[in-house]
Amino acid sequence: MFDPLAGDSGTGTLTIAEAAAATGVSTHTLRYYERAGLMRDPVARATSQHRRYSADDIRWVTFLTRLRTTGMPIREMARYARLAGAGEGNEAERLALLTEHRRRVLERLDEVQRNLAAIDKKIAVYQERIDR
Amino acid sequence: MFDPLAGDSGTGTLTIAEAAAATGVSTHTLRYYERAGLMRDPVARATSQHRRYSADDIRWVTFLTRLRTTGMPIREMARYARLAGAGEGNEAERLALLTEHRRRVLERLDEVQRNLAAIDKKIAVYQERIDR
DNA sequence: CTAGGACCTGGAGCGCACTCCAAGTCAAAA
DNA sequence: TTTTGACTTGGAGTGCGCTCCAGGTCCTAG
């Protein structure tokens, strides 16, 4: 049976399946992200060697998904994770990374919007052709 | 040497290299798109068997790039190309395809914008932490 | 006549981000 | 004690969209 506290001794952590449910990424992907160096530090383990995700881990993964959804490559996320995992002192570098990402996202958004506008025109043409 | 009219007899068509320059996609990709069934009809050939792109082909490829840039998968572009290549009578279906694409693009734009807003907050936090 | 360069083809290779597999471990229920 | 099922691992496989390769043809310039 499913036991949310299995091996957890009531410390409020989540199993990988629960973390997957909480973040919306698959368990496969959670392991993949860890292997790819996206977790700052390796996820904690129960005595059974099973992963135990803290609330902080969940928040981190959630932020990772925001970076992914906006198109940041895994390599760059790994770089950001390395910086974040190194502790204080590199905030400027982290800021630069995020700011540059933001710039690219806005650029891309603009490109998509411009292309969508052209598609909209085509749609209007079909619409009119059909209405007649 | 480069000769824009090579084998062209002045019919105003473009070689694959020129078509690539005109549309911004590589010659590799132009051939790939044709193989993938994205060209409605096979591109015309000179007697040398070299491709000759018409102004209409160029416009079509340009539109294809708009679909691609906005995230339409090649499979769906192929479906659209099949409809467009079949001549008149399926305008409603083409319209539905484009309209559905448009809906998904807007959905995706919204998702990206929401996630970018969350990243912006993080940027603001770093900005403030550094300003102090 | 030869060399160069743009083009042709089928098919292989690549980078990315997962996604899955096989064989094994572990804890708890039956 | 056996079974169940969630988990573990390293590594293989997948789908996508190109991108490139090898070997060949054709046309033009020298």
PDB file of C-alpha atoms in Angstrom, chain A residues 6-129:
ATOM      1  CA  ALA A   6       7.339   5.327   4.546  1.00  0.00           C
ATOM      2  CA  GLY A   7      10.887   5.614   5.855  1.00  0.00           C
ATOM      3  CA  ASP A   8      10.246   9.247   6.479  1.00  0.00           C
ATOM      4  CA  SER A   9       9.824   9.347  10.265  1.00  0.00           C
ATOM      5  CA  GLY A  10       7.390  12.227   9.929  1.00  0.00           C
ATOM      6  CA  THR A  11       9.920  14.754   8.635  1.00  0.00           C
ATOM      7  CA  GLY A  12       7.516  16.138   6.072  1.00  0.00           C
ATOM      8  CA  THR A  13       9.373  15.004   2.989  1.00  0.00           C
ATOM      9  CA  LEU A  14       7.947  13.521  -0.195  1.00  0.00           C
ATOM     10  CA  THR A  15       8.672  10.313  -2.081  1.00  0.00           C
ATOM     11  CA  ILE A  16       9.634  10.622  -5.715  1.00  0.00           C
ATOM     12  CA  ALA A  17       6.094   9.722  -6.795  1.00  0.00           C
ATOM     13  CA  GLU A  18       4.688  12.434  -4.569  1.00  0.00           C
ATOM     14  CA  ALA A  19       7.252  14.924  -5.788  1.00  0.00           C
ATOM     15  CA  ALA A  20       6.235  14.060  -9.343  1.00  0.00           C
ATOM     16  CA  ALA A  21       2.590  14.684  -8.510  1.00  0.00           C
ATOM     17  CA  ALA A  22       3.471  17.938  -6.741  1.00  0.00           C
ATOM     18  CA  THR A  23       5.605  19.361  -9.529  1.00  0.00           C
ATOM     19  CA  GLY A  24       3.943  17.917 -12.596  1.00  0.00           C
ATOM     20  CA  VAL A  25       7.080  16.276 -13.961  1.00  0.00           C
ATOM     21  CA  SER A  26       7.485  12.491 -14.221  1.00  0.00           C
ATOM     22  CA  THR A  27       9.570  10.433 -11.783  1.00  0.00           C
ATOM     23  CA  HIS A  28      11.796   9.603 -14.763  1.00  0.00           C
ATOM     24  CA  THR A  29      12.392  13.265 -15.323  1.00  0.00           C
ATOM     25  CA  LEU A  30      13.064  13.948 -11.641  1.00  0.00           C
ATOM     26  CA  ARG A  31      15.850  11.359 -11.689  1.00  0.00           C
ATOM     27  CA  TYR A  32      17.086  12.665 -15.013  1.00  0.00           C
ATOM     28  CA  TYR A  33      17.227  16.218 -13.683  1.00  0.00           C
ATOM     29  CA  GLU A  34      19.252  15.075 -10.699  1.00  0.00           C
ATOM     30  CA  ARG A  35      21.695  13.180 -12.921  1.00  0.00           C
ATOM     31  CA  ALA A  36      21.961  16.230 -15.137  1.00  0.00           C
ATOM     32  CA  GLY A  37      23.090  18.300 -12.159  1.00  0.00           C
ATOM     33  CA  LEU A  38      19.953  20.394 -11.870  1.00  0.00           C
ATOM     34  CA  MET A  39      19.383  19.848  -8.160  1.00  0.00           C
ATOM     35  CA  ARG A  40      22.086  22.041  -6.556  1.00  0.00           C
ATOM     36  CA  ASP A  41      22.705  19.175  -4.112  1.00  0.00           C
ATOM     37  CA  PRO A  42      21.761  15.526  -4.448  1.00  0.00           C
ATOM     38  CA  VAL A  43      18.284  14.846  -3.083  1.00  0.00           C
ATOM     39  CA  ALA A  44      18.248  13.418   0.464  1.00  0.00           C
ATOM     40  CA  ARG A  45      17.754   9.681   0.925  1.00  0.00           C
ATOM     41  CA  ALA A  46      15.837   7.524   3.401  1.00  0.00           C
ATOM     42  CA  THR A  47      17.729   4.586   4.917  1.00  0.00           C
ATOM     43  CA  SER A  48      16.195   2.544   2.103  1.00  0.00           C
ATOM     44  CA  GLN A  49      18.136   4.748  -0.354  1.00  0.00           C
ATOM     45  CA  HIS A  50      14.841   6.052  -1.679  1.00  0.00           C
ATOM     46  CA  ARG A  51      14.786   9.753  -2.453  1.00  0.00           C
ATOM     47  CA  ARG A  52      13.079  12.133  -0.083  1.00  0.00           C
ATOM     48  CA  TYR A  53      12.133  15.522  -1.482  1.00  0.00           C
ATOM     49  CA  SER A  54      11.974  18.458   0.925  1.00  0.00           C
ATOM     50  CA  ALA A  55       9.573  21.379   0.492  1.00  0.00           C
ATOM     51  CA  ASP A  56      12.594  23.327  -0.672  1.00  0.00           C
ATOM     52  CA  ASP A  57      13.379  20.684  -3.309  1.00  0.00           C
ATOM     53  CA  ILE A  58       9.799  20.964  -4.550  1.00  0.00           C
ATOM     54  CA  ARG A  59      10.057  24.733  -4.819  1.00  0.00           C
ATOM     55  CA  TRP A  60      13.345  24.361  -6.678  1.00  0.00           C
ATOM     56  CA  VAL A  61      11.935  21.859  -9.157  1.00  0.00           C
ATOM     57  CA  THR A  62       8.953  24.120  -9.672  1.00  0.00           C
ATOM     58  CA  PHE A  63      11.285  26.956 -10.568  1.00  0.00           C
ATOM     59  CA  LEU A  64      13.201  24.641 -12.884  1.00  0.00           C
ATOM     60  CA  THR A  65       9.961  23.917 -14.723  1.00  0.00           C
ATOM     61  CA  ARG A  66       9.470  27.663 -15.206  1.00  0.00           C
ATOM     62  CA  LEU A  67      12.898  27.918 -16.778  1.00  0.00           C
ATOM     63  CA  ARG A  68      12.172  24.890 -19.001  1.00  0.00           C
ATOM     64  CA  THR A  69       8.741  26.087 -20.060  1.00  0.00           C
ATOM     65  CA  THR A  70      10.252  29.372 -21.133  1.00  0.00           C
ATOM     66  CA  GLY A  71      12.803  27.485 -23.222  1.00  0.00           C
ATOM     67  CA  MET A  72      15.995  27.446 -21.205  1.00  0.00           C
ATOM     68  CA  PRO A  73      18.206  24.506 -22.262  1.00  0.00           C
ATOM     69  CA  ILE A  74      19.121  21.878 -19.652  1.00  0.00           C
ATOM     70  CA  ARG A  75      22.803  22.852 -19.923  1.00  0.00           C
ATOM     71  CA  GLU A  76      22.055  26.382 -18.834  1.00  0.00           C
ATOM     72  CA  MET A  77      19.764  25.264 -16.060  1.00  0.00           C
ATOM     73  CA  ALA A  78      22.650  23.128 -14.828  1.00  0.00           C
ATOM     74  CA  ARG A  79      24.869  26.188 -14.803  1.00  0.00           C
ATOM     75  CA  TYR A  80      22.286  28.096 -12.819  1.00  0.00           C
ATOM     76  CA  ALA A  81      21.960  25.183 -10.384  1.00  0.00           C
ATOM     77  CA  ARG A  82      25.724  25.097  -9.904  1.00  0.00           C
ATOM     78  CA  LEU A  83      25.728  28.776  -9.047  1.00  0.00           C
ATOM     79  CA  ALA A  84      22.760  28.441  -6.705  1.00  0.00           C
ATOM     80  CA  GLY A  85      24.368  25.413  -5.069  1.00  0.00           C
ATOM     81  CA  ALA A  86      27.619  27.270  -4.464  1.00  0.00           C
ATOM     82  CA  GLY A  87      25.979  29.470  -1.859  1.00  0.00           C
ATOM     83  CA  GLU A  88      26.177  33.236  -1.524  1.00  0.00           C
ATOM     84  CA  GLY A  89      28.579  35.418  -3.417  1.00  0.00           C
ATOM     85  CA  ASN A  90      27.593  34.790  -7.028  1.00  0.00           C
ATOM     86  CA  GLU A  91      24.256  36.578  -7.052  1.00  0.00           C
ATOM     87  CA  ALA A  92      25.428  38.937  -9.790  1.00  0.00           C
ATOM     88  CA  GLU A  93      26.214  35.999 -12.050  1.00  0.00           C
ATOM     89  CA  ARG A  94      22.857  34.372 -11.344  1.00  0.00           C
ATOM     90  CA  LEU A  95      21.137  37.661 -12.039  1.00  0.00           C
ATOM     91  CA  ALA A  96      22.995  38.051 -15.317  1.00  0.00           C
ATOM     92  CA  LEU A  97      21.998  34.542 -16.367  1.00  0.00           C
ATOM     93  CA  LEU A  98      18.334  35.089 -15.605  1.00  0.00           C
ATOM     94  CA  THR A  99      18.315  38.550 -17.152  1.00  0.00           C
ATOM     95  CA  GLU A 100      19.837  37.261 -20.350  1.00  0.00           C
ATOM     96  CA  HIS A 101      17.317  34.440 -20.399  1.00  0.00           C
ATOM     97  CA  ARG A 102      14.523  36.936 -19.922  1.00  0.00           C
ATOM     98  CA  ARG A 103      15.822  38.970 -22.842  1.00  0.00           C
ATOM     99  CA  ARG A 104      15.824  35.943 -25.120  1.00  0.00           C
ATOM    100  CA  VAL A 105      12.352  34.915 -24.013  1.00  0.00           C
ATOM    101  CA  LEU A 106      10.941  38.350 -24.803  1.00  0.00           C
ATOM    102  CA  GLU A 107      12.664  38.275 -28.161  1.00  0.00           C
ATOM    103  CA  ARG A 108      11.165  34.887 -28.890  1.00  0.00           C
ATOM    104  CA  LEU A 109       7.723  35.958 -27.689  1.00  0.00           C
ATOM    105  CA  ASP A 110       7.873  38.867 -30.052  1.00  0.00           C
ATOM    106  CA  GLU A 111       8.913  36.666 -32.945  1.00  0.00           C
ATOM    107  CA  VAL A 112       6.068  34.248 -32.269  1.00  0.00           C
ATOM    108  CA  GLN A 113       3.572  37.086 -32.024  1.00  0.00           C
ATOM    109  CA  ARG A 114       4.710  38.576 -35.305  1.00  0.00           C
ATOM    110  CA  ASN A 115       4.444  35.238 -37.065  1.00  0.00           C
ATOM    111  CA  LEU A 116       1.097  34.566 -35.479  1.00  0.00           C
ATOM    112  CA  ALA A 117      -0.168  37.877 -36.822  1.00  0.00           C
ATOM    113  CA  ALA A 118       0.727  36.705 -40.340  1.00  0.00           C
ATOM    114  CA  ILE A 119      -1.095  33.434 -39.720  1.00  0.00           C
ATOM    115  CA  ASP A 120      -4.086  35.401 -38.480  1.00  0.00           C
ATOM    116  CA  LYS A 121      -4.260  37.184 -41.794  1.00  0.00           C
ATOM    117  CA  LYS A 122      -4.383  33.854 -43.602  1.00  0.00           C
ATOM    118  CA  ILE A 123      -7.109  32.746 -41.246  1.00  0.00           C
ATOM    119  CA  ALA A 124      -9.072  35.878 -42.081  1.00  0.00           C
ATOM    120  CA  VAL A 125      -8.706  35.136 -45.782  1.00  0.00           C
ATOM    121  CA  TYR A 126     -10.082  31.621 -45.362  1.00  0.00           C
ATOM    122  CA  GLN A 127     -12.808  32.883 -43.092  1.00  0.00           C
ATOM    123  CA  GLU A 128     -13.961  35.364 -45.688  1.00  0.00           C
ATOM    124  CA  ARG A 129     -13.678  32.897 -48.521  1.00  0.00           C
TER     125      ARG A 129
END
